[in-house]
Amino acid sequence: MDLLLGGVRQAVALLLAGDGETWAILWLSLVVSGSATLISLAMGIPAGTALALVRFPGRGLVVSAVNAGMGLPPVVVGLLVTLVLWRSGPLGGLELLYTPAAIILAQVVIAAPIVAGMTLAAVQQIPREFRLQLLALGASRVQMVWVVLREARLPMLAAVMAGFGGVISEIGASLMVGGNIKGQTRTLTTAMVLETGKGNFDVAIALSILLLVLVFLVNWALTGIQQRGTGP
Amino acid sequence: MAPTVLELAGVRVSYAATDALDVPALEVREGEVLAIIGPNGSGKSTLLRVLGLLERPTRGTVSFRGRVVDAAGALAARRRMAVVFQQPLLADMTVAGNATLGLSFRGVTADECESRLGRWLERLNIAPLRDQRARTLSGGEAQRVALARALVLEPDVLLLDEPFSGLDEPSRAALLPDLAAILRADRVTTVLVSHDRGEALALADRVAVLMGGRIRQLDETARVFHAPVSEEVARFVGVETLVTGRVLSREAGLTVVDVAGRKLEIAAAARPGEEVRLGIRPEDVTLMLPTETIPLSSARNQLGGTIARVVPSTPGTRVVVDVGFPLVATVTARSVADLGLAEGVTITAVFKASAAHLVGPRSLVAGSARPP
């Protein structure tokens, strides 16, 4: 108990002191996971929408693959991305391994199926008749999709939260493809593993407080958007 | 004759090799209300979707204002129509937002939106609901918003797919006359799909009876309801008395038909000796107590009998009188009380010669043939 309380006290002191390295780690985590989430949205929303609205042969298989992808273990993604980016791998020439870009890539692989799968579910729960009604009011296909997405905005924002929450807190992939290099690819989670291993519990606790606050603030903001004007 | 707005030619819709719809020809004329009635599963909604360019027929064409609509012109043609379905299907926004949805698809200016919105919310008696969120509305209010959303587009053709079926009776009873008044005042070209013949009677200029994906009869409303071309149609449009008789004579514009030993006088022409089917609508039959002297009247048929059954229902009470054959009349609950109508009571059933119609394809021939 003392260990915990003492750790928390030291952690708060550490944060208040405004340690430059801690803030750099926080900033990197936010940029990397934020970018990965945005890219995942850009890919996952159109893909999920198309899967929900378009019928084509083999669709069932693709939907199953997306749903399975929602549960991809980050370490497996880390291994795959490492192999792809390895010097002798298919994208080795880009020399991205152990850079923030590599972490973003891995996190996109993790988050894109989550966003696509949740978008698919969100769009599918809008009745077919509603889409027909929009067309019957003179909507073009693009206008129809736009109103349908607007109608599905509550579960869609849940998709954003799930995507961001999934990547900001994952560790396996970040560690494998980022390398936890101080000042370059060290994120909140990889730093925590390191500090905990070294027995620096106060730093680890400070980082975990930062991570929790960050996750809370982002979800608070998204919930604010989600629940706006949805009173009973 | 009014010009044709919407026209189907050789339309077939097949699902899994069976024809759900087979309509060789159908015209919707400018300014008319055309009702498409038929039992559930007869293909009415499919027909409406084809007319609204929401479903491409397996075969055949849809023409809008004389021009066959192809894939390239579908959106433009669709934007000159508006559809209201059974469910209001409102988006999760305010009443105003919902009602102007179609206008926003068409890029109509904010000023124009505003003036049309105000006008139509007013006409549908939902102006106070303007800023309310759609999901807080009652069923009747929501359907009014759905109608406003369609009418605000001032469409060339308004397509209504069972717009009253999802409503409770008081809401339906309030909305039907309001819509009827608007359609009559503006002469909105309308296609109304319904399984309810009362709605067709209240709104339609012409009625098409759809059964098994085929149009069995298409005619002016009164003719469909009084002179159905087949027994199937007759039963559906509510001709409850259907009997077989033999023509005894035809003179002075009256045909005398023997039905179960009773001599009926009918206006329709038929040849003596011929076997005919007669249909009589229950609301055309009047019941009188035989104790009173029956006054001389123009009603040619006065048949005594006993009441076999009294069935209370809406809008009137059905009374089945055994006059040698079962003759069905509808009367008000008030009349049931005043006349003491009950099973076993002796009664006189009266109807005009023009109330009894020949049913079946034969009646078309008889209508044009000169009596001997």
CSV table of C-alpha atoms in Angstrom, one decimal, chain A:
chain,number,residue,atom,x,y,z
A,1,MET,CA,0.0,0.0,0.0
A,2,ASP,CA,2.8,2.3,0.9
A,3,LEU,CA,4.5,1.5,-2.3
A,4,LEU,CA,1.4,2.5,-4.2
A,5,LEU,CA,0.6,5.7,-2.3
A,6,GLY,CA,4.2,6.8,-2.3
A,7,GLY,CA,4.4,6.1,-6.0
A,8,VAL,CA,1.3,8.2,-6.6
A,9,ARG,CA,2.7,11.1,-4.6
A,10,GLN,CA,6.0,11.0,-6.4
A,11,ALA,CA,4.2,10.7,-9.7
A,12,VAL,CA,2.2,13.8,-9.1
A,13,ALA,CA,5.3,15.6,-8.0
A,14,LEU,CA,7.0,14.5,-11.2
A,15,LEU,CA,4.2,15.7,-13.4
A,16,LEU,CA,4.0,19.0,-11.6
A,17,ALA,CA,7.7,19.5,-12.0
A,18,GLY,CA,7.1,19.3,-15.8
A,19,ASP,CA,9.7,16.8,-16.9
A,20,GLY,CA,10.5,17.4,-20.5
A,21,GLU,CA,10.9,13.8,-21.5
A,22,THR,CA,7.6,12.8,-20.0
A,23,TRP,CA,5.8,15.4,-22.0
A,24,ALA,CA,7.6,14.4,-25.2
A,25,ILE,CA,6.5,10.8,-24.6
A,26,LEU,CA,2.9,11.9,-24.1
A,27,TRP,CA,3.0,14.1,-27.2
A,28,LEU,CA,4.4,11.3,-29.3
A,29,SER,CA,1.8,8.8,-28.1
A,30,LEU,CA,-1.0,11.3,-28.9
A,31,VAL,CA,0.4,12.1,-32.4
A,32,VAL,CA,1.0,8.4,-33.3
A,33,SER,CA,-2.3,7.1,-32.0
A,34,GLY,CA,-4.2,10.1,-33.2
A,35,SER,CA,-2.8,9.8,-36.7
A,36,ALA,CA,-3.4,6.0,-36.7
A,37,THR,CA,-7.0,6.6,-35.7
A,38,LEU,CA,-7.6,9.2,-38.3
A,39,ILE,CA,-6.1,7.0,-41.1
A,40,SER,CA,-8.2,4.1,-39.8
A,41,LEU,CA,-11.3,6.3,-40.0
A,42,ALA,CA,-10.5,7.3,-43.5
A,43,MET,CA,-10.1,3.7,-44.5
A,44,GLY,CA,-12.6,2.0,-42.2
A,45,ILE,CA,-15.6,4.2,-42.6
A,46,PRO,CA,-15.8,3.9,-46.5
A,47,ALA,CA,-14.9,0.2,-46.3
A,48,GLY,CA,-17.5,-0.5,-43.6
A,49,THR,CA,-20.2,1.5,-45.4
A,50,ALA,CA,-19.5,-0.2,-48.7
A,51,LEU,CA,-19.7,-3.6,-47.0
A,52,ALA,CA,-23.0,-2.7,-45.4
A,53,LEU,CA,-24.6,-1.3,-48.6
A,54,VAL,CA,-23.2,-3.3,-51.5
A,55,ARG,CA,-23.9,-6.9,-52.2
A,56,PHE,CA,-21.2,-8.8,-54.1
A,57,PRO,CA,-20.1,-12.4,-54.3
A,58,GLY,CA,-17.8,-13.4,-51.4
A,59,ARG,CA,-19.2,-10.6,-49.2
A,60,GLY,CA,-19.8,-13.0,-46.3
A,61,LEU,CA,-16.2,-14.0,-46.3
A,62,VAL,CA,-15.0,-10.4,-46.3
A,63,VAL,CA,-17.3,-9.4,-43.5
A,64,SER,CA,-16.1,-12.4,-41.5
A,65,ALA,CA,-12.5,-11.4,-42.1
A,66,VAL,CA,-13.2,-7.8,-41.0
A,67,ASN,CA,-14.9,-9.1,-37.8
A,68,ALA,CA,-12.0,-11.4,-37.1
A,69,GLY,CA,-9.7,-8.5,-37.8
A,70,MET,CA,-11.4,-6.6,-34.9
A,71,GLY,CA,-9.7,-9.0,-32.5
A,72,LEU,CA,-6.2,-9.1,-34.1
A,73,PRO,CA,-3.6,-9.6,-31.3
A,74,PRO,CA,-1.2,-6.6,-31.4
A,75,VAL,CA,1.8,-8.8,-31.1
A,76,VAL,CA,0.9,-10.7,-34.3
A,77,VAL,CA,0.4,-7.3,-36.0
A,78,GLY,CA,3.8,-6.2,-34.7
A,79,LEU,CA,5.4,-9.4,-36.0
A,80,LEU,CA,3.8,-9.0,-39.5
A,81,VAL,CA,4.6,-5.3,-39.8
A,82,THR,CA,8.2,-6.0,-38.6
A,83,LEU,CA,8.6,-8.7,-41.3
A,84,VAL,CA,7.1,-6.3,-44.0
A,85,LEU,CA,9.4,-3.4,-43.0
A,86,TRP,CA,12.5,-5.5,-42.3
A,87,ARG,CA,15.5,-4.5,-44.4
A,88,SER,CA,15.0,-7.6,-46.6
A,89,GLY,CA,11.2,-7.4,-46.5
A,90,PRO,CA,8.8,-6.2,-49.2
A,91,LEU,CA,8.9,-2.6,-47.9
A,92,GLY,CA,12.4,-2.7,-46.4
A,93,GLY,CA,13.6,-0.1,-48.8
A,94,LEU,CA,11.5,2.6,-47.1
A,95,GLU,CA,13.6,2.2,-43.9
A,96,LEU,CA,10.6,2.7,-41.7
A,97,LEU,CA,11.3,0.2,-39.0
A,98,TYR,CA,11.9,1.7,-35.6
A,99,THR,CA,10.3,5.0,-36.6
A,100,PRO,CA,7.0,6.6,-35.4
A,101,ALA,CA,5.7,5.9,-39.0
A,102,ALA,CA,6.1,2.1,-38.4
A,103,ILE,CA,4.1,2.4,-35.2
A,104,ILE,CA,1.4,4.3,-37.0
A,105,LEU,CA,1.3,1.6,-39.7
A,106,ALA,CA,1.0,-1.2,-37.1
A,107,GLN,CA,-1.7,0.7,-35.2
A,108,VAL,CA,-3.7,1.3,-38.5
A,109,VAL,CA,-3.6,-2.4,-39.1
A,110,ILE,CA,-5.1,-2.9,-35.6
A,111,ALA,CA,-7.6,0.0,-35.7
A,112,ALA,CA,-8.9,-0.1,-39.3
A,113,PRO,CA,-10.8,-3.4,-38.9
A,114,ILE,CA,-12.3,-2.1,-35.6
A,115,VAL,CA,-13.6,1.0,-37.3
A,116,ALA,CA,-14.7,-0.9,-40.4
A,117,GLY,CA,-16.5,-3.6,-38.4
A,118,MET,CA,-18.3,-1.1,-36.2
A,119,THR,CA,-19.2,1.1,-39.1
A,120,LEU,CA,-20.6,-2.0,-40.9
A,121,ALA,CA,-22.7,-2.8,-37.9
A,122,ALA,CA,-23.8,0.8,-37.4
A,123,VAL,CA,-24.9,1.3,-41.0
A,124,GLN,CA,-26.6,-2.1,-41.2
A,125,GLN,CA,-28.8,-1.3,-38.3
A,126,ILE,CA,-30.3,1.6,-40.3
A,127,PRO,CA,-33.3,-0.1,-42.0
A,128,ARG,CA,-33.2,-0.8,-45.7
A,129,GLU,CA,-36.6,1.0,-46.0
A,130,PHE,CA,-35.0,4.2,-44.7
A,131,ARG,CA,-32.4,4.1,-47.5
A,132,LEU,CA,-35.2,3.5,-50.0
A,133,GLN,CA,-37.1,6.5,-48.5
A,134,LEU,CA,-34.1,8.7,-49.0
A,135,LEU,CA,-33.8,7.7,-52.6
A,136,ALA,CA,-37.6,8.2,-52.9
A,137,LEU,CA,-37.1,11.8,-51.7
A,138,GLY,CA,-34.6,12.4,-54.6
A,139,ALA,CA,-31.3,11.6,-52.9
A,140,SER,CA,-28.4,10.7,-55.1
A,141,ARG,CA,-26.4,7.7,-53.9
A,142,VAL,CA,-23.8,9.9,-52.3
A,143,GLN,CA,-26.5,12.0,-50.5
A,144,MET,CA,-28.2,8.8,-49.4
A,145,VAL,CA,-25.0,7.5,-47.9
A,146,TRP,CA,-24.3,10.8,-46.2
A,147,VAL,CA,-27.7,10.9,-44.5
A,148,VAL,CA,-27.4,7.2,-43.5
A,149,LEU,CA,-24.0,7.9,-41.9
A,150,ARG,CA,-25.4,10.9,-40.1
A,151,GLU,CA,-28.2,8.7,-38.8
A,152,ALA,CA,-25.6,6.2,-37.6
A,153,ARG,CA,-23.5,8.8,-35.9
A,154,LEU,CA,-23.9,7.5,-32.4
A,155,PRO,CA,-22.5,4.0,-33.0
A,156,MET,CA,-20.0,5.6,-35.5
A,157,LEU,CA,-18.5,7.7,-32.7
A,158,ALA,CA,-18.3,4.5,-30.6
A,159,ALA,CA,-16.2,3.2,-33.5
A,160,VAL,CA,-13.9,6.2,-33.1
A,161,MET,CA,-13.6,5.6,-29.4
A,162,ALA,CA,-13.0,1.9,-29.8
A,163,GLY,CA,-10.3,2.5,-32.5
A,164,PHE,CA,-8.5,5.2,-30.5
A,165,GLY,CA,-8.8,3.2,-27.2
A,166,GLY,CA,-7.4,0.1,-28.9
A,167,VAL,CA,-4.3,1.8,-30.3
A,168,ILE,CA,-3.4,4.2,-27.5
A,169,SER,CA,-3.3,1.4,-25.0
A,170,GLU,CA,-1.6,-1.4,-27.1
A,171,ILE,CA,2.0,-2.3,-26.4
A,172,GLY,CA,3.0,-5.3,-28.3
A,173,ALA,CA,3.1,-3.8,-31.8
A,174,SER,CA,4.6,-0.4,-30.7
A,175,LEU,CA,7.4,-2.2,-28.9
A,176,MET,CA,8.2,-4.5,-31.8
A,177,VAL,CA,8.1,-2.1,-34.7
A,178,GLY,CA,9.0,1.1,-32.8
A,179,GLY,CA,11.8,-0.4,-30.7
A,180,ASN,CA,11.1,1.9,-27.7
A,181,ILE,CA,14.0,4.2,-28.6
A,182,LYS,CA,14.4,7.1,-26.2
A,183,GLY,CA,13.3,10.4,-27.7
A,184,GLN,CA,12.2,8.8,-30.9
A,185,THR,CA,9.7,6.0,-30.6
A,186,ARG,CA,9.1,5.8,-26.9
A,187,THR,CA,5.4,5.9,-26.2
A,188,LEU,CA,3.4,5.9,-22.9
A,189,THR,CA,2.9,2.2,-22.9
A,190,THR,CA,6.4,1.2,-24.0
A,191,ALA,CA,7.9,3.6,-21.5
A,192,MET,CA,5.8,2.1,-18.7
A,193,VAL,CA,6.9,-1.4,-19.4
A,194,LEU,CA,10.5,-0.2,-19.3
A,195,GLU,CA,10.2,1.8,-16.1
A,196,THR,CA,8.3,-0.9,-14.4
A,197,GLY,CA,11.0,-3.4,-15.4
A,198,LYS,CA,13.6,-1.1,-13.9
A,199,GLY,CA,11.6,-0.8,-10.6
A,200,ASN,CA,10.9,2.9,-11.2
A,201,PHE,CA,7.3,2.6,-10.1
A,202,ASP,CA,6.9,6.4,-9.5
A,203,VAL,CA,7.6,7.1,-13.2
A,204,ALA,CA,5.5,4.2,-14.3
A,205,ILE,CA,2.6,5.4,-12.2
A,206,ALA,CA,3.0,9.0,-13.5
A,207,LEU,CA,2.9,7.6,-17.0
A,208,SER,CA,-0.2,5.5,-16.3
A,209,ILE,CA,-2.0,8.5,-14.8
A,210,LEU,CA,-1.2,10.4,-18.0
A,211,LEU,CA,-2.5,7.6,-20.1
A,212,LEU,CA,-5.7,7.3,-18.2
A,213,VAL,CA,-6.3,11.0,-18.2
A,214,LEU,CA,-5.6,11.2,-21.9
A,215,VAL,CA,-8.0,8.3,-22.7
A,216,PHE,CA,-10.6,9.9,-20.5
A,217,LEU,CA,-10.3,13.3,-22.0
A,218,VAL,CA,-10.5,12.0,-25.6
A,219,ASN,CA,-13.5,9.9,-24.8
A,220,TRP,CA,-15.1,12.7,-22.8
A,221,ALA,CA,-14.8,15.0,-25.9
A,222,LEU,CA,-16.2,12.3,-28.2
A,223,THR,CA,-19.0,11.4,-25.8
A,224,GLY,CA,-19.9,15.1,-25.7
A,225,ILE,CA,-20.2,15.1,-29.5
A,226,GLN,CA,-22.1,11.8,-29.5
A,227,GLN,CA,-24.7,12.8,-26.9
A,228,ARG,CA,-25.3,16.3,-28.1
A,229,GLY,CA,-29.0,16.8,-28.8
A,230,THR,CA,-29.8,13.2,-28.0
A,231,GLY,CA,-31.8,13.9,-24.8
A,232,PRO,CA,-34.9,11.9,-24.2
